Amino acid sequence: MPKPDPHSAGRLWIEEGENHTDLVATVAPLAPIDKPYSYVVPSELADRLEVGQRVLVPMGKRGRLMEGFCIALGTEHWQNPLRPIDSLIDDQSYLSPHLLDLGRWMSRHYYCPLGLTLAALVPEAVRRKSGFVTVRRVRLIRSCEAIISEPGRIGPKSQALLETLEQAESPLEVEALLAQARTTAATLRSAVNKGWVEIITERRPKPPPSWDVPRVEPTFSLNQSQTEACERIGEKIEAGGFSVTLLYGVSGSGKTEVYIRAMRQVLGQGRQVILLVPEIALTTQLVQRLAARFDDVAVVHSGLRGPDRSLTWTAIAGGSRRVVIGTRSAVFAPCSQPGLIVVDEEQESSYKNLQAPRFHVRDVAIKRAQMLGIPVLLGSATPSLESWLNCTRMGHYERVDLPRRVRDLPMPQVEIADMRTRSPTRQDLPVLCHALKAKVAETLGRQEQAVILINRRGYASMIWCPTCHWRLCCSHCNVGMVFHLSKGQATCHYCRTRVTVPELCPNPSCRTPVLQSGAGTQRVEQELAEAFPKARIVRADSDTMKRGCDYQHLVDRLSSREIDILIGTQMIGKGLDFPHVSFVGMVSADLVGLSSDFRSSERLFQLITQVAGRAGRERAGGYVVIQTLMPDVTAVQAAVQHDFERFAADELEMRQRLGFPPFTRLTRFVFADPRERHLRNVVESFAADLRRHIADLPAPGADLLGPQPCILRRLRGSYRYDLLLRTGHSDIMHRILDRLRGGGSPRPQVKTFVVDVDPLSLA
Ligand code: ADP
Ligand code: ZN
Ligand code: ZN
């Protein structure tokens, strides 16, 4: 048999017809390819290759080398011609068999090729092994005495070098050796050349970044509901096995304290815990609080730079960090002994990954726990309707309630300001209503802080002509542009195109002065500054908050009371805990600005509830004013009364009537291309294929909505269409997707093709 030639990456070296029993690796390439490939493992790699490791393999006719994960190894009887693996990329596997199984499930469920899915499980930095330092140490090969007794002169420097090494118990690092022996690199080089010493190179991890903040234990004891919740969850942890518990408690009811007790119980069993939180920038406060309660915390988030991330990963895998707190990717933390996964604010939309694999962290966490046979704890004040249904009608999850705020603090009082009476064309009218401003004045008078939330950045979100209804839109995206004060220009929030705002309507026969309505953060800031000239006002939106430390700075300034009024977009409504804020105003609690699909009421309810939850967390007397154009809708009415259960019952009934999740499963196919006619042809034929697959099902259980233009019809120069596959049960969805993947339909030839299983947004 010919030996594999390392340069013959593309050639077959096992000829057809021969019978061979060789080590064969199954490899999932990091490419949009659905099927794994088999390769022969060359003998020199045979004892180094493990399942989970990355390899370079030849692909296609020309044998271009491509990265892939080895997903199985076996000595099988092969008759087909196989090409050999070219080389190994990693010297160890980063995927345990368990994580590999989780990856397989995700690949199928989220319709994403296995190789690409596995790549999402192992952070880039970990794969590059950044953060490891190279250590070069020198070792004596022969005894010093033997070398000196040899014929030939040995210089004093060389002798010093050899003696220093001999006196040292173990090999010395190069720099230390040269310093101790008072000699130079040239001497060392000649000693190596003469075969007296050798240099050993090692890659060693640096210690991971530490979160050892001072330990602080609270002085309060748990209240009755917290105690009961801890007992109930404790029983599940004690019993072991898979279970899902939803900790349902209003904001400020002390959920975090319950997580901490549960986590400690698991640590006491000698196991690890993973606590998942939404976007970390918003949760630095939570991380600080938790880090102060545990000894060995690892924090995993998107802001963690290369080396820190890879070192943290290594420390978790090695078991030296037992508490993992993090955002999305932390759900894949390589814990060897996980005992519990906690998902805080389980309804948060930032848990959905926006690139393939388009997974949802909560759902992956539940799947992972099920595979491991461990409990999951979900927490929320406004649970997703998916989780709620699983508790109530399905009985898949158990619900544990914390019905009241701790220390019996009342929920804030919420007032609705009906804005319908305002004429939308009167741009000279103030954006903030009288009731809201009066409350801000009272709050400032009591030396307390106010937070004003507005859902839009910029100054005005709609630039238009009142006569002919022309509207300034982005020429690439077909969405309205937002006017920003500092730049004096309008910007598209999707593609960042900028144009100068015209003073007159560009319609030649019209020429009416244009209006700017739909106030943004900048406009509100201006109005408050005029009304309260002495107040210290700060605006927090993604124009002013760019880095994680900006949040920290903001939190510090708020707690030291350097700010009287904070204005911000919904980013400030989430996670931040401001003890001295007694008033919260919400400028436009409307569906505008939230994308309009079947989930918009749910989002509106969550937004109002979250924002209202910021008021009066420390003392009684919190007050909230909500300006809205839709005071009668259930989402607003129920949020005002802090009545999630009423909202959920109402909304679930509607979803069931319309056949939407959580009563059905959706898969969304998005097609985008600059050539509109071509795009429509492709979409139509794809839809026809899907209909055929649906018709082939033994029983009816699926339908197809569309094709239709997306809500965002044009984006960055491409037209967009979508199709929604709706199935009654996930089994049916999987069967249809399997058929698509199985080669039933070729991949659509358009610029962008996205498959989004369980989509959160339909924009
Ligand atoms: P949630 O996560 O439900 O919004 P937190 O856990 O953040 O609530 O608790 C709100 C505040 O109340 C925190 O500052 C916390 O330290 C405090 N707290 C929690 N439990 C108690 C308790 N039993 N008695 C007094 N204060 C408590
Ligand atoms: Zn006009
Ligand atoms: Zn645009």
CSV table of C-alpha atoms in Angstrom, one decimal, residues 24 31 33 96 125 156 158 240 305 319 327 440 502 535 537 572 626 664 680 725 728 740 744 748:
chain,number,residue,atom,x,y,z
A,24,VAL,CA,-11.8,5.8,9.6
A,31,ALA,CA,-19.2,24.7,5.8
A,33,ILE,CA,-22.7,21.1,3.9
A,96,SER,CA,-17.0,16.2,25.2
A,125,ALA,CA,-10.7,32.2,21.0
A,156,PRO,CA,34.0,29.4,31.6
A,158,SER,CA,29.6,27.3,29.1
A,240,GLY,CA,-31.6,14.5,41.0
A,305,ARG,CA,-11.6,39.2,24.8
A,319,GLY,CA,-13.1,22.2,37.3
A,327,THR,CA,-24.7,35.2,28.4
A,440,VAL,CA,-40.8,64.6,37.6
A,502,PRO,CA,-34.7,68.7,3.4
A,535,ALA,CA,-31.6,69.1,37.0
A,537,ILE,CA,-29.8,65.0,33.1
A,572,ILE,CA,-32.1,50.8,30.8
A,626,ILE,CA,-47.2,55.5,30.8
A,664,THR,CA,-47.9,25.5,17.1
A,680,ARG,CA,-39.9,35.5,-6.5
A,725,LEU,CA,-44.0,26.7,7.9
A,728,GLY,CA,-48.8,21.3,15.1
A,740,LEU,CA,-35.6,19.2,2.9
A,744,GLY,CA,-35.4,16.7,-1.6
A,748,PRO,CA,-32.2,28.1,-3.1
